[in-house]
mmCIF file of C-alpha atoms in Angstrom:
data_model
loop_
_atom_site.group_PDB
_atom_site.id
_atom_site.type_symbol
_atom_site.label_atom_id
_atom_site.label_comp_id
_atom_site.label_asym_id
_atom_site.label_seq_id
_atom_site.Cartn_x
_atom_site.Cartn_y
_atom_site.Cartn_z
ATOM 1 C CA UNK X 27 144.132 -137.138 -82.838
ATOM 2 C CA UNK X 28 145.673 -140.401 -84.510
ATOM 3 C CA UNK X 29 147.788 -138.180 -87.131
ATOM 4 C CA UNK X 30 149.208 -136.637 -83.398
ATOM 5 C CA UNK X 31 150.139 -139.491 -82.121
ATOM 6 C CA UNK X 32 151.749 -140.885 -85.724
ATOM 7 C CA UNK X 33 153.627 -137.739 -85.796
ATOM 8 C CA UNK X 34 154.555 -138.132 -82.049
ATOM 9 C CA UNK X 35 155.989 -140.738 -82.637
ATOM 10 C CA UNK X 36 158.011 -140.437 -85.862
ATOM 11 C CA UNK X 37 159.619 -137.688 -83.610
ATOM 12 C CA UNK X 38 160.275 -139.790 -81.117
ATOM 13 C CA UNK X 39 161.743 -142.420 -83.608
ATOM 14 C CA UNK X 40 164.138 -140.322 -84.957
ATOM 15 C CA UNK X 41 165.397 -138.979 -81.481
ATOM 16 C CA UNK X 42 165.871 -142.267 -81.065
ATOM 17 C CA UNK X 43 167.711 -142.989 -83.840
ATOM 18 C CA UNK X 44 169.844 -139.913 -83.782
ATOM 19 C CA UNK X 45 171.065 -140.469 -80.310
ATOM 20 C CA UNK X 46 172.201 -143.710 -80.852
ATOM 21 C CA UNK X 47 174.085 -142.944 -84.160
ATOM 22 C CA UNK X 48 175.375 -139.881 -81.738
ATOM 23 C CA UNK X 49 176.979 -142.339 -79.123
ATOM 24 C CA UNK X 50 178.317 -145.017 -82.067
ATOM 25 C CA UNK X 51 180.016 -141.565 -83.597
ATOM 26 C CA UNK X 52 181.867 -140.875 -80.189
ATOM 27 C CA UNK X 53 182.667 -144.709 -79.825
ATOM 28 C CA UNK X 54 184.299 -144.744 -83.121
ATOM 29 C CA UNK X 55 186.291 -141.161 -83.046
ATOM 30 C CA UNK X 56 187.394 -142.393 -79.248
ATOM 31 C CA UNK X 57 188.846 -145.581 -81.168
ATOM 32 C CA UNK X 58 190.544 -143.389 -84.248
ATOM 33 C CA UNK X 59 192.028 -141.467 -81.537
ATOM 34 C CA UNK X 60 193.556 -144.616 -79.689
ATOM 35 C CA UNK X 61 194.257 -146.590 -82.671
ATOM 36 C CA UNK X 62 196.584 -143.604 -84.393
ATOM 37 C CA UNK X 63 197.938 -143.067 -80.742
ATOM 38 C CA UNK X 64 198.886 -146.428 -80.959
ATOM 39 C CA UNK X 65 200.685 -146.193 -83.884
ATOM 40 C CA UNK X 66 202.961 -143.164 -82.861
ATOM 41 C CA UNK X 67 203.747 -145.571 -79.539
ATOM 42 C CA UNK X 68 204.925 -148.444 -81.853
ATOM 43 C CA UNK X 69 206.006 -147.326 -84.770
ATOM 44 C CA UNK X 70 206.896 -143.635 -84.726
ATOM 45 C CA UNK X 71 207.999 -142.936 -80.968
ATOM 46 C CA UNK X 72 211.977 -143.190 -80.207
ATOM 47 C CA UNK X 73 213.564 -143.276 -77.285
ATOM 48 C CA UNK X 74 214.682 -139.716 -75.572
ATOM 49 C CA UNK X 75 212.611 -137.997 -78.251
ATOM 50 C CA UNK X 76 210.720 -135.643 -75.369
ATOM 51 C CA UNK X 77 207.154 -134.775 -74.528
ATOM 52 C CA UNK X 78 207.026 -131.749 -77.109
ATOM 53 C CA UNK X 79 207.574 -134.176 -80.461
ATOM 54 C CA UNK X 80 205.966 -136.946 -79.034
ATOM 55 C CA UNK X 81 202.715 -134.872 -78.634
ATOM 56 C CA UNK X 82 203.320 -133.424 -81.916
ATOM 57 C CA UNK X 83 203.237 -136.614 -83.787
ATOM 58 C CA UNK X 84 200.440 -137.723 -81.746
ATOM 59 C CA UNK X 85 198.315 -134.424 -82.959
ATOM 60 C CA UNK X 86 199.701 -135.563 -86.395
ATOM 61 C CA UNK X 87 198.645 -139.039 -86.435
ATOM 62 C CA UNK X 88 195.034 -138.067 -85.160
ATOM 63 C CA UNK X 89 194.222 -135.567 -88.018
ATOM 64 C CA UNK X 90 194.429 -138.778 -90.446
ATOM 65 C CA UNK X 91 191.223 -140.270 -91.219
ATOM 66 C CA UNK X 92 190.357 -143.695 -90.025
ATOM 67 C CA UNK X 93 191.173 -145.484 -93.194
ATOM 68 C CA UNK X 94 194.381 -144.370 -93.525
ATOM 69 C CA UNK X 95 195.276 -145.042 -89.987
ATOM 70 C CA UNK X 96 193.955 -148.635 -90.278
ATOM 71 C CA UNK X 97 195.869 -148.686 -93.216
ATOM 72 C CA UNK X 98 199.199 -147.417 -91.581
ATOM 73 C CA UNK X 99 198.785 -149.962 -88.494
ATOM 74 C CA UNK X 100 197.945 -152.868 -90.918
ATOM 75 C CA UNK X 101 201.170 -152.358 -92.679
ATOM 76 C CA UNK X 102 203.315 -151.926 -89.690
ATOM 77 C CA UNK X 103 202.017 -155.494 -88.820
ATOM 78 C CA UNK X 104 200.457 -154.417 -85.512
ATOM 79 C CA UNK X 105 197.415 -156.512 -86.034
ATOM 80 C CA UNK X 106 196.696 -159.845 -86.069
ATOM 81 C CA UNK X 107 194.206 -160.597 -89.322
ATOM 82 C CA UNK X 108 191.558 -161.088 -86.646
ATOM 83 C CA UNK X 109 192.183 -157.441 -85.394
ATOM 84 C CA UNK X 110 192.494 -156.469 -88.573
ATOM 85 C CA UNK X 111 189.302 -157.765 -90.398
ATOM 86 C CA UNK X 112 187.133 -156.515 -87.131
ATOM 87 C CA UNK X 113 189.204 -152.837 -87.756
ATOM 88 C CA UNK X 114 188.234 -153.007 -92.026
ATOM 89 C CA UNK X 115 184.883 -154.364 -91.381
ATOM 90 C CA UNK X 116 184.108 -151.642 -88.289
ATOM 91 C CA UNK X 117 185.423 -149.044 -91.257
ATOM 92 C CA UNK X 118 182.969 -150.079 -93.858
ATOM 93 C CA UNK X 119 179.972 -149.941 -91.324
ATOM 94 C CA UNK X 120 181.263 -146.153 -90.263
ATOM 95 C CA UNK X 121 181.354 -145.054 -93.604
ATOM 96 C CA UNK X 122 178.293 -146.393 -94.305
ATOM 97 C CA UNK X 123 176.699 -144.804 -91.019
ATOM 98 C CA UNK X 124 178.683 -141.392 -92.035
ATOM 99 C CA UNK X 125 177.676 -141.324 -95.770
ATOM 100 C CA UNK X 126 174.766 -143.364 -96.747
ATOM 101 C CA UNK X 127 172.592 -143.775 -93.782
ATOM 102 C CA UNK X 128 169.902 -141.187 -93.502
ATOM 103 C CA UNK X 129 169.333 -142.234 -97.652
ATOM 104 C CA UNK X 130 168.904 -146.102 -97.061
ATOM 105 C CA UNK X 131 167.134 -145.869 -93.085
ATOM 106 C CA UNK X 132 164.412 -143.633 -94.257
ATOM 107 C CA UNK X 133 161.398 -146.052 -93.249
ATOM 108 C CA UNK X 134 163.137 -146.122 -89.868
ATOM 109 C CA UNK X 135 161.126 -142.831 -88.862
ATOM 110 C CA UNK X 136 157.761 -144.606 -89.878
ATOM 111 C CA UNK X 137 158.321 -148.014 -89.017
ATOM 112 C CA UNK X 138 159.095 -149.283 -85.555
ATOM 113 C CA UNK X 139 160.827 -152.531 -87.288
ATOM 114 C CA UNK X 140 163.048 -151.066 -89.335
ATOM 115 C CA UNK X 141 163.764 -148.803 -86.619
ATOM 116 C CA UNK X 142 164.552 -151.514 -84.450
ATOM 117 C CA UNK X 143 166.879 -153.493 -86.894
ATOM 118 C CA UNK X 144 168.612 -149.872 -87.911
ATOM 119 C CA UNK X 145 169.472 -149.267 -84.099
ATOM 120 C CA UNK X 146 170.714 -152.643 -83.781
ATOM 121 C CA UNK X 147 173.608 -152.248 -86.565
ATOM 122 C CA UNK X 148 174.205 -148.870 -85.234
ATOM 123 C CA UNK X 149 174.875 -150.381 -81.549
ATOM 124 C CA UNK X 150 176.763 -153.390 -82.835
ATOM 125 C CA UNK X 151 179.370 -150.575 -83.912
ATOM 126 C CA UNK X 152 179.394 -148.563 -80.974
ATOM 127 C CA UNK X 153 179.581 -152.281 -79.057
ATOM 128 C CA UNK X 154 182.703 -153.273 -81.765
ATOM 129 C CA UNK X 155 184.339 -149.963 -81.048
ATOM 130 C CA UNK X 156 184.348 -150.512 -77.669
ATOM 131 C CA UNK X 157 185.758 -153.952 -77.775
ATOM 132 C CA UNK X 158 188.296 -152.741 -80.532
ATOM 133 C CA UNK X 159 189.547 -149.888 -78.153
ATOM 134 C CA UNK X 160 189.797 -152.573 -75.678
ATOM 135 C CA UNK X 161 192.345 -154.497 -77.707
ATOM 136 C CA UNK X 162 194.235 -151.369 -78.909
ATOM 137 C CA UNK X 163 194.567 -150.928 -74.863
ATOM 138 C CA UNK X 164 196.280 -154.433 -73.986
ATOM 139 C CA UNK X 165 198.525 -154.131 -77.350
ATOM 140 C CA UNK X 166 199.417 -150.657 -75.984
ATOM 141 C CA UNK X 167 199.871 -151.542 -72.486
ATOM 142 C CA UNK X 168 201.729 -154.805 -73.636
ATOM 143 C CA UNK X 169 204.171 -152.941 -75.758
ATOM 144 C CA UNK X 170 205.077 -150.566 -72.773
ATOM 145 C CA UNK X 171 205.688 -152.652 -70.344
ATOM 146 C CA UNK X 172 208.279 -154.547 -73.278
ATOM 147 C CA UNK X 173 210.038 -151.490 -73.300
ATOM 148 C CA UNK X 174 210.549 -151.362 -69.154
ATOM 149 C CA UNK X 175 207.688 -149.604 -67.694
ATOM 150 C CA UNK X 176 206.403 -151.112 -64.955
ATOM 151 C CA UNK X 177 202.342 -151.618 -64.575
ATOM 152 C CA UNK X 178 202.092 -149.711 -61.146
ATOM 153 C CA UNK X 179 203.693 -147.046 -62.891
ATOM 154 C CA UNK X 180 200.913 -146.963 -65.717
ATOM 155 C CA UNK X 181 198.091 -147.448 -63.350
ATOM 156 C CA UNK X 182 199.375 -144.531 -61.499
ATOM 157 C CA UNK X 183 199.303 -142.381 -64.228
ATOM 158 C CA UNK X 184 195.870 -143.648 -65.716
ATOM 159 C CA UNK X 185 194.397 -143.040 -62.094
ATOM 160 C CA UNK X 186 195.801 -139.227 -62.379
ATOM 161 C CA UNK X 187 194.542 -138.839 -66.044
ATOM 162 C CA UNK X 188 190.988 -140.126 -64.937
ATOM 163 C CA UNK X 189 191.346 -137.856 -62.205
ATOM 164 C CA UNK X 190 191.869 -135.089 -64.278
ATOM 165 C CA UNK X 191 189.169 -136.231 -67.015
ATOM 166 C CA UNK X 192 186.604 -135.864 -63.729
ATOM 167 C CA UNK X 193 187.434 -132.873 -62.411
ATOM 168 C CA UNK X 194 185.980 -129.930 -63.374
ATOM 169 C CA UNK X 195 187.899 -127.283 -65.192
ATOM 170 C CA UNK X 196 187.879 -124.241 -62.634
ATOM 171 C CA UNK X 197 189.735 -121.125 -63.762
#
């Protein structure tokens, strides 16, 4: 009976463990997504250049990895070295969550301490890419309303994109 329970909950450790690196995943590829959006609306976006190559630099821009689109915003000069550490640093703790964490969070499955301290770096990255996507969204909406458009404009058309995001998609 106790070898039921240990194995119990092992299982119920690493479902633990493998939802939470789930939702830091989706944090962090919702932030490469902004970030690289972010750099076609500063750096690569002109003026009159349409819908059609806008959204095709945009598709561009998001196939890079993360690296090298921290990389391209750092040398535009988009980010403040604040910014910039929190972006490098957020980096090294995805690749380490991508590459090397199942090897080095074994004893997470058999002890709840470990568990508890792996699940704590895991949601300080999901919390970080939340707070990065944050900033990317007041540089972004700064550098748009530089350029003339007005904020009830942009909350209009954030309103319809959320509306769209929550409907459902009926053929």
């Amino acid at each position: 009976m106790e070898e039921l329970r240990q194995q119990i909950e092992k299982a119920d450790r690493l479902a633990a463990i493998t939802q939470r690196i789930g939702f830091a995943l989706w944090q962090i590829q919702e932030l490469e997504g902004v970030t690289a959006q972010y750099f076609v609306l500063v750096v690569q976006a002109k003026k009159g250049m349409g819908l059609f190559a806008g959204n095709a630099l945009d598709e561009k821009a998001k196939k890079k990895t993360f690296g090298a689109t921290i990389n391209k915003v750092s040398k535009a000069g988009l980010l403040s070295a604040e910014l910039e550490s929190r972006f490098t640093n957020l980096l090294s703790e995805r690749n380490w969550l991508v590459h090397r964490s199942r090897a080095d969070s074994r004893g997470a499955i058999h002890s709840a301490l470990k568990m508890q301290r792996l699940l704590a770096r895991i949601d300080k990255m999901a919390e970080e890419s939340l707070s990065l996507l944050r900033e990317i969204g007041i540089l972004s909406e700064t550098h748009v309303k530089e350029h003339g458009v007005p904020e009830e404009y942009i909350d209009k058309k954030a309103k319809e994109l959320l509306e769209q995001w929550h409907a459902s998609d009926v053929i």
